[in-house]
Short mmCIF file of C-alpha atoms and ligand atoms in Angstrom, two decimals:
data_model
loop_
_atom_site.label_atom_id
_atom_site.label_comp_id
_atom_site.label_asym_id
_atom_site.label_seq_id
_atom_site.Cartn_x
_atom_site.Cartn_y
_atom_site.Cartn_z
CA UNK A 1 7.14 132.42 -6.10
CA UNK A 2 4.02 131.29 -7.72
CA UNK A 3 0.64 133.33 -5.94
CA UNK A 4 2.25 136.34 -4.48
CA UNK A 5 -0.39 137.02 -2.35
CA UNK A 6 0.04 133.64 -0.35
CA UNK A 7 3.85 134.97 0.47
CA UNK A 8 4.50 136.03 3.90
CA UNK A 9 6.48 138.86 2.70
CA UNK A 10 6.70 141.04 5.28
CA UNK A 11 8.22 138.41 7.40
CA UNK A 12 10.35 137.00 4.42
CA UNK A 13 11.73 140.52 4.20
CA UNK A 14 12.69 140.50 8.43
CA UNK A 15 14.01 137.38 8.48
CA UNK A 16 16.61 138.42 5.88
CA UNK A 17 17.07 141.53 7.13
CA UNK A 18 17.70 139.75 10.63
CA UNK A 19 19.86 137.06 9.01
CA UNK A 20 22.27 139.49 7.00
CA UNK A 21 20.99 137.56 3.80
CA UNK A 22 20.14 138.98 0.41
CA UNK A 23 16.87 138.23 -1.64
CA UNK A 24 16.02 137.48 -4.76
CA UNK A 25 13.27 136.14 -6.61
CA UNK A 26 12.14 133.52 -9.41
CA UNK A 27 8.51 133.43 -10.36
CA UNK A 28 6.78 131.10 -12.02
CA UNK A 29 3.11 131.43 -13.27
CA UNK A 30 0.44 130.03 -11.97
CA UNK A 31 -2.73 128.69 -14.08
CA UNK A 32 -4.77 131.54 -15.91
CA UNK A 33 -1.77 133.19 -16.01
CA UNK A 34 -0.41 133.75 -19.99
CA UNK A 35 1.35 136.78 -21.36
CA UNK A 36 1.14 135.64 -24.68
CA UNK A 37 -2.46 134.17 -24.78
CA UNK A 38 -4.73 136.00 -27.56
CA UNK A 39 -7.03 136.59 -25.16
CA UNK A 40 -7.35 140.28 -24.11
CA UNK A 41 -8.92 139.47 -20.71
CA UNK A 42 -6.02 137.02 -20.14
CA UNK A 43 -3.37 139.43 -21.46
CA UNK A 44 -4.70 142.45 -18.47
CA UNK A 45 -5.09 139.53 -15.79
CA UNK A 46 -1.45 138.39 -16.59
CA UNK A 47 0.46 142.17 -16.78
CA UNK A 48 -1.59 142.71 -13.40
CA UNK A 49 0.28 139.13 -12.18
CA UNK A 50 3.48 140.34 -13.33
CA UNK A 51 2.83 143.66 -11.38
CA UNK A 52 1.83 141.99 -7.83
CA UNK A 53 5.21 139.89 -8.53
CA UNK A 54 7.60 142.99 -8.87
CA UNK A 55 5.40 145.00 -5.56
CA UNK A 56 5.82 141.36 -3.48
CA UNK A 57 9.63 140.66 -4.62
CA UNK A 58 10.15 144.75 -3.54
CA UNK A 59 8.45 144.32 -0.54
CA UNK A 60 10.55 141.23 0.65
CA UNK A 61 13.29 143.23 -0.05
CA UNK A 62 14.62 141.81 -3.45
CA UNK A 63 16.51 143.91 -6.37
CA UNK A 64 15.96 140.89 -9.01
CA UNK A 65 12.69 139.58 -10.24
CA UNK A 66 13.51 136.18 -12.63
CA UNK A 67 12.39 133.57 -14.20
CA UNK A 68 10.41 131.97 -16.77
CA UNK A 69 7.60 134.93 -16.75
CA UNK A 70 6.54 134.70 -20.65
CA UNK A 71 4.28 131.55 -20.57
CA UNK A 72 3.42 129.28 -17.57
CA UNK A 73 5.56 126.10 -17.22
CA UNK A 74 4.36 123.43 -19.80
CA UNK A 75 2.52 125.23 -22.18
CA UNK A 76 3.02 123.61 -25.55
CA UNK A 77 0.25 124.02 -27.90
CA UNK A 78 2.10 121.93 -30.44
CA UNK A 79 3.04 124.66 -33.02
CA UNK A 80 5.86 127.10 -33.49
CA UNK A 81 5.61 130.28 -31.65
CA UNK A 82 3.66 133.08 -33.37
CA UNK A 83 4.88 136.91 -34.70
CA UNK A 84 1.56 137.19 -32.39
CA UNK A 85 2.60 135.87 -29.70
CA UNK A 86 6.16 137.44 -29.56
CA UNK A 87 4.76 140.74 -29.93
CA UNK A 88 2.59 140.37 -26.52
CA UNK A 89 5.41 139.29 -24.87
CA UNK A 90 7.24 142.62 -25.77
CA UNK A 91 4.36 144.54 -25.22
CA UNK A 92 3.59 143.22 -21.65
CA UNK A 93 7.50 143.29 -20.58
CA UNK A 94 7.55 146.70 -22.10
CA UNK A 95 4.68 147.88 -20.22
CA UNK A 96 6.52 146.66 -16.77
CA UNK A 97 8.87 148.73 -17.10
CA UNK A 98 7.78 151.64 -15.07
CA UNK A 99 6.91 149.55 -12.61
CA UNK A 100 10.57 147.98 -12.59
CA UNK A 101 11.71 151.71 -12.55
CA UNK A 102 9.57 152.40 -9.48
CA UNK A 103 11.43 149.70 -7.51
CA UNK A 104 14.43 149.79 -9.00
CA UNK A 105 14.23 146.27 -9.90
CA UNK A 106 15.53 144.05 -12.27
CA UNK A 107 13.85 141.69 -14.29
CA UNK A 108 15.96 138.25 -15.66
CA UNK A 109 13.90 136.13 -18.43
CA UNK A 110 14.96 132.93 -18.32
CA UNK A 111 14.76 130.59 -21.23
CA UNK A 112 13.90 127.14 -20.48
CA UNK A 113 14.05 123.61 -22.37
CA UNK A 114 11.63 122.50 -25.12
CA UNK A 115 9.52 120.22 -22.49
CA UNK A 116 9.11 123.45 -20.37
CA UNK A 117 7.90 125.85 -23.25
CA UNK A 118 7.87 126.02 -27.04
CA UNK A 119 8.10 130.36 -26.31
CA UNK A 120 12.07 130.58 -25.36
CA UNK A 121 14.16 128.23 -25.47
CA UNK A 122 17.73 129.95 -26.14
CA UNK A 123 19.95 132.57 -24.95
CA UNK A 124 20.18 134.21 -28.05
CA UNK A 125 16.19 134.12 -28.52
CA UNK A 126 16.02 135.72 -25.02
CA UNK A 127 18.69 138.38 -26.51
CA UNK A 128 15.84 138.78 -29.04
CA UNK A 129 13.45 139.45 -27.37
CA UNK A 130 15.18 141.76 -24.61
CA UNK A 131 16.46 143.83 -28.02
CA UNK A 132 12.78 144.08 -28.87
CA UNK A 133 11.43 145.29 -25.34
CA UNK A 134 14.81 147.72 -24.87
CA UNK A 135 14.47 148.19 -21.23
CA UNK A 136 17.39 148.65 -19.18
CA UNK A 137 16.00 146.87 -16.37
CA UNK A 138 15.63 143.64 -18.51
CA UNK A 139 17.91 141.02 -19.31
CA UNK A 140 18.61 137.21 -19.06
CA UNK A 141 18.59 134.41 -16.40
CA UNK A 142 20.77 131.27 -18.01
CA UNK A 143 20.14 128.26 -16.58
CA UNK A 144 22.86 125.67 -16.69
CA UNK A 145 20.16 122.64 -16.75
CA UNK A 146 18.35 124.53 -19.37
CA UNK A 147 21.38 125.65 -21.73
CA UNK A 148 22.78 122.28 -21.56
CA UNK A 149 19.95 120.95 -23.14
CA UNK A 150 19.36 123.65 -25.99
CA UNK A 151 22.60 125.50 -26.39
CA UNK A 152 25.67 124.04 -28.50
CA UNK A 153 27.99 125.13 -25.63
CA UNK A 154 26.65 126.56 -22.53
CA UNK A 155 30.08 128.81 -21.57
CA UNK A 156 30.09 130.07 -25.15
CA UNK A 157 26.15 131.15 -24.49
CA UNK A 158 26.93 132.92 -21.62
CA UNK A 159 30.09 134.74 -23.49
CA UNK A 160 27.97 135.88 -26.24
CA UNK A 161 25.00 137.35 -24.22
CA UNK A 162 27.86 139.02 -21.76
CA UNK A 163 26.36 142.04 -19.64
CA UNK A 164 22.65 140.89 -20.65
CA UNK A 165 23.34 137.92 -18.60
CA UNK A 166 21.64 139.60 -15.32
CA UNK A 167 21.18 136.08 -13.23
CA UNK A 168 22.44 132.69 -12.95
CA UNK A 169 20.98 129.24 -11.76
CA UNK A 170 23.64 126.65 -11.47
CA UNK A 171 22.44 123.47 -11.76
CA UNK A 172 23.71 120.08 -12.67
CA UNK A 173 22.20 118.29 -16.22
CA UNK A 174 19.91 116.06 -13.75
CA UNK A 175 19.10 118.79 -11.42
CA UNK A 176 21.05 116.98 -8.95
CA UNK A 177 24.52 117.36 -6.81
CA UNK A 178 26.29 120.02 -8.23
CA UNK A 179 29.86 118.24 -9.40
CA UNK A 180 28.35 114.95 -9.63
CA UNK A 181 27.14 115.10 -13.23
CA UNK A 182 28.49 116.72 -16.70
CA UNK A 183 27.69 120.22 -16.71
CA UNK A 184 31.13 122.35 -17.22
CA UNK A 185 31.15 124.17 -14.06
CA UNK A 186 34.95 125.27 -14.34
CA UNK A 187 34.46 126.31 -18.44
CA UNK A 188 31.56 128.80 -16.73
CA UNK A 189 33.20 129.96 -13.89
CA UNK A 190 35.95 131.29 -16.55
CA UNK A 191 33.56 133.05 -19.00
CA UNK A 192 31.79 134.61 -16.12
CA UNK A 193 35.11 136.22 -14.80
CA UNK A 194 35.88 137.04 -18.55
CA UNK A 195 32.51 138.81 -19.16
CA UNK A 196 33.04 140.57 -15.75
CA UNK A 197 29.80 138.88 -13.97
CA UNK A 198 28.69 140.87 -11.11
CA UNK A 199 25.25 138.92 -10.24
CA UNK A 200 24.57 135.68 -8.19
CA UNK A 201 24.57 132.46 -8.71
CA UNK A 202 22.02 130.45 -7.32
CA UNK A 203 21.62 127.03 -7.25
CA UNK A 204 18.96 125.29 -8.45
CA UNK A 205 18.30 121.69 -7.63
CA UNK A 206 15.76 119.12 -6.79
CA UNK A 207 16.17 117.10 -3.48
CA UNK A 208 14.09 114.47 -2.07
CA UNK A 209 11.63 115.55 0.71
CA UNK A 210 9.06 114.03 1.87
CA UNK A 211 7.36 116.65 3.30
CA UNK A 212 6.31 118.05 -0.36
CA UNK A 213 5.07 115.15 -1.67
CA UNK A 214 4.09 117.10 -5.18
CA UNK A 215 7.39 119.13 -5.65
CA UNK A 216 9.72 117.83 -8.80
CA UNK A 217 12.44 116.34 -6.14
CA UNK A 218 9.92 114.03 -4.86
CA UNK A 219 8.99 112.94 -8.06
CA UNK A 220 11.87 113.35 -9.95
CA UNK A 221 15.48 113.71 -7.34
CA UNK A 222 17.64 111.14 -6.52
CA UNK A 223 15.96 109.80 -2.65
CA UNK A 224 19.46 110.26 -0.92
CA UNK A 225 19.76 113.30 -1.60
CA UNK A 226 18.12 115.80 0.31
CA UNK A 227 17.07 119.51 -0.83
CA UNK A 228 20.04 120.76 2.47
CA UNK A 229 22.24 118.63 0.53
CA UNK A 230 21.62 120.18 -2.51
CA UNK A 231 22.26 123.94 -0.88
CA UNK A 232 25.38 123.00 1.43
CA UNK A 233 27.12 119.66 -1.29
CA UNK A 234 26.61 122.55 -3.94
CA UNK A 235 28.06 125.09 -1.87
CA UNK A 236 31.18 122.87 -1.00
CA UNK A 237 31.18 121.80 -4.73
CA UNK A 238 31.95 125.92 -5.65
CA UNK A 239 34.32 126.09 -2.64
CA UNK A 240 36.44 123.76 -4.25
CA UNK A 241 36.68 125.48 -7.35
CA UNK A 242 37.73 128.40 -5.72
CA UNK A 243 34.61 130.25 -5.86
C1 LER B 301 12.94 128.07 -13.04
O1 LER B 301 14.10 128.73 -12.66
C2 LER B 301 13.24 126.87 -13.84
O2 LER B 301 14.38 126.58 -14.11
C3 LER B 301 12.15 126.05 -14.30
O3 LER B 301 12.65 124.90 -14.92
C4 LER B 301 11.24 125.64 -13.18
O4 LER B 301 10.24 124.82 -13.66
MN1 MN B 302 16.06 127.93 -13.43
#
């Protein structure tokens, strides 16, 4: 979800309903959107943002609001982050939380790699930070694509965060096929059972399309590989480990 406004929700939330299919969410900002920007005015505009997402998410029917909802997507001013900076991002979280209450929803930050953001990178920085805001409602997305590139060991991430670890996107190192590359799908499917995981896993992958000529798989997927290949080669990829 990026504008939820432009979201047909009520007709997400039917089709689901009509489909037997659960829902849930990732968000990523859209431009003038910044949690952590000094900028008061920016600061209001973006806790309103993060309000609309948790009413549209609610209204399509959805119990989990995730993703990368700290700093838009490719924000790198070049520094370290700031004491500032992390503080906003606890204050604005913190101040969601009613509204999580409200709609009994849950909210999964999910750290992504250093050319995504400079905010939060790591699983135990998210821990961090969801120590700071204290919420019950809050806790961590781990993306395998992600922690591959800024975790030592992606299963021992997951182990340490344990019942923080609210969501899951499976994807392959190159965003690809899910069994075709090196990610350790087996190594995570046993720390999940160990830590007792009760979420989803989603996959998350880039196929070619050519109908969105802008989206990342048309820039960036392999051309053979299609974004229903990704969902159903991804799903028999799990099958066969049993999952
Ligand atoms: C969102 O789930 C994500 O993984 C980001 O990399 C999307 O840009
Ligand atoms: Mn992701």
């Amino acid at each position: 979800m990026f504008h939820p406004r432009d979201l047909p929700v009520v007709h997400l939330r039917k089709s689901f309903e009509s489909s037997g299919l659960e829902c849930t969410v990732c968000a990523i900002l859209p431009p003038g959107i910044n949690p952590i920007h000094a900028d008061q005015s920016v600061q209001k505009r973006s806790l309103a943002h993060l309000i609309e997402c948790v009413e549209a998410a609610a209204e399509m029917g959805a119990r989990l609001l995730g993703g990368p909802l700290y700093a838009p997507i490719g924000y790198n001013p070049g520094r370290r982050r700031t004491e500032d900076e992390w503080k906003r991002a606890v204050e604005i979280f913190q101040r969601l939380g009613e509204k999580l209450d409200e709609h009994r929803m849950t909210l999964s930050i999910e750290p992504v790699n250093r050319s995504e953001t400079f905010f939060l990178k790591t699983v135990d920085e998210a821990q961090q930070l969801c120590a700071a805001i204290h919420h019950p409602r809050i806790g961590i997305t781990v993306d395998t694509f992600h922690a591959n590139i800024e975790e030592k060991c992606v299963a021992s991430a997951i182990e340490r965060i344990g019942p923080q670890l609210r969501h899951l996107h499976l994807s392959e190192n190159d965003r690809g096929l899910l069994g075709t590359g090196h990610i350790r799908f087996p190594d995570i499917f046993e720390v999940l059972r160990k830590i007792e995981y009760k979420g989803y896993g989603v996959i998350e992958g880039f196929g070619f399309s050519l109908d969105e000529p802008d989206s990342p798989g048309a820039l960036l997927a392999d051309q053979n590989v299609s974004p229903e290949d990704i969902a159903l080669c991804g799903l028999n990829y799990l099958h066969s480990l049993g999952q």
